[in-house]
Amino acid sequence: MKISLSSPQDGNGIEEILVDHFPFVLGRDSQNDCQLKFAFISRQHCQFTQQDDTVVLQDLESHNGTYINGRRLAHPTVVQDGDEVSIGPICLRVKAVRPTAETTPECLVETRPIPPRTAPADQTAIPHKHQTAQS
């Protein structure tokens, strides 16, 4: 069983988090399964576990709490496809990953597009050996 967490918000640096093993811990600490370097997220904020054929989310006594669909978790709670999980300033949409779905890296956080490389302006083009210089 796998779930995907994706952010409906643009600009927060999170593309997708693939929860593909259990337990799976989210938080600021680099030892977590997925590190989220954001203010208001605890070192070990919350944990996903599997119970039978369900995925359960538990707050790990975080300072700011963990929410599902706007309700603060007081105890471990089953998450379902389409649920909205809020962790500090981050809102994530839960999506069930079907077994035939192509897998992606476990945690894509703080990704930015890489600009294309260009040659410095002071370099001149070197003619290809089949080209001839024109005068």
C-alpha positions as MATLAB code, in Angstrom:
seq = 'MKISLSSPQDGNGIEEILVDHFPFVLGRDSQNDCQLKFAFISRQHCQFTQQDDTVVLQDLESHNGTYINGRRLAHPTVVQDGDEVSIGPICLRVKAVRPTAETTPECLVETRPIPPRTAPADQTAIPHKHQTAQS';
ca = [
       0.000    0.000    0.000;
       1.228    3.475   -0.933;
      -0.123    6.988   -0.745;
       1.016   10.197   -2.347;
       0.904   13.594   -0.652;
       0.873   16.585   -2.975;
       0.481   20.258   -2.314;
      -2.339   22.166   -3.986;
      -0.439   25.370   -3.074;
       2.139   26.729   -5.495;
       5.397   28.106   -4.220;
       5.853   26.083   -1.027;
       8.588   23.920   -2.545;
       6.786   20.584   -2.262;
       5.982   18.655   -5.405;
       5.089   15.237   -4.037;
       5.812   13.004   -1.072;
       5.474    9.278   -1.737;
       4.659    7.297    1.410;
       5.743    3.829    0.335;
       6.740    2.216    3.657;
       5.495    2.307    7.216;
       5.993    3.819    9.682;
       6.737    7.016    7.727;
       7.640   10.128    9.740;
       7.392   13.750    8.564;
       9.135   16.624   10.337;
      12.031   19.100   10.373;
      14.670   16.593   11.540;
      16.948   15.172    8.840;
      16.512   11.650   10.302;
      12.837   11.550    9.280;
      11.581    9.694    6.233;
      10.787   13.100    4.741;
      12.303   16.318    6.027;
      10.154   19.449    5.852;
      12.256   22.532    6.626;
       9.474   24.933    7.543;
       8.729   27.048   10.583;
       5.907   25.704   12.750;
       6.752   22.093   11.870;
       8.147   20.055   14.762;
      11.280   17.928   14.521;
       9.126   14.803   14.412;
       5.704   16.150   13.557;
       3.524   13.223   12.499;
       3.670    9.603   11.429;
       1.850    7.448    8.901;
       1.348    3.773    9.787;
      -0.492    0.920    8.122;
      -3.215   -1.065    9.863;
      -4.628   -3.867    7.742;
      -5.713   -2.178    4.479;
      -5.804    1.367    5.855;
      -3.287    4.160    6.391;
      -3.401    5.885    9.766;
      -2.001    9.330   10.593;
      -0.859   10.166   14.110;
       0.382   13.474   15.515;
       3.660   12.970   17.388;
       2.914   15.547   20.106;
       3.842   18.387   17.756;
       3.552   21.918   19.062;
       1.173   23.152   16.347;
      -0.750   19.942   15.731;
      -1.680   17.872   12.712;
      -5.047   18.291   10.986;
      -7.176   16.190    8.642;
      -9.838   18.139    6.748;
      -9.535   21.013    9.209;
      -9.926   18.910   12.371;
      -7.014   18.627   14.793;
      -5.954   15.038   15.477;
      -6.440   13.937   19.060;
      -5.753   10.268   18.299;
      -4.522    8.161   15.342;
      -6.948    8.647   12.440;
      -7.491    6.801    9.151;
      -6.680    8.889    6.069;
      -8.579    8.404    2.845;
      -8.108    9.329   -0.786;
      -8.844   13.057   -1.180;
      -8.307   14.014    2.484;
      -6.475   17.245    3.205;
      -3.671   16.947    5.764;
      -2.316   20.153    7.328;
       1.075   20.180    9.018;
       2.123   23.633   10.208;
       1.881   25.947    7.171;
       1.758   23.032    4.706;
      -1.431   21.607    3.247;
      -1.164   18.217    1.510;
      -3.769   16.277   -0.481;
      -3.832   12.498    0.064;
      -4.001   10.342   -3.038;
      -4.078    6.552   -3.065;
      -1.361    5.154   -5.320;
      -2.540    2.210   -7.373;
      -0.144   -0.755   -7.699;
       0.281   -0.160  -11.439;
       1.168    3.510  -10.977;
       4.702    4.502  -11.808;
       6.635    5.323   -8.652;
       8.540    8.544   -8.078;
      11.248    9.444   -5.603;
      10.170    9.169   -1.983;
      10.308   12.835   -1.059;
      10.535   15.742   -3.490;
      10.855   18.816   -1.328;
      12.318   22.228   -2.078;
      12.800   21.520   -5.740;
      13.419   24.297   -8.218;
      13.812   24.169  -11.991;
      17.436   24.285  -13.117;
      18.051   27.074  -15.624;
      19.614   26.006  -18.943;
      23.381   26.366  -19.127;
      24.650   29.023  -21.472;
      28.165   29.855  -22.594;
      29.678   33.031  -21.143;
      29.233   36.053  -23.424;
      32.989   36.575  -23.938;
      33.544   33.160  -25.580;
      33.516   33.047  -29.373;
      32.155   30.125  -31.288;
      34.745   27.735  -32.658;
      33.972   26.744  -36.258;
      33.202   23.096  -36.810;
      36.011   21.394  -38.778;
      33.742   21.042  -41.838;
      33.080   24.773  -41.906;
      35.395   27.158  -43.745;
      36.200   30.701  -42.758;
      34.739   33.296  -45.067;
      36.617   36.513  -45.845;
];
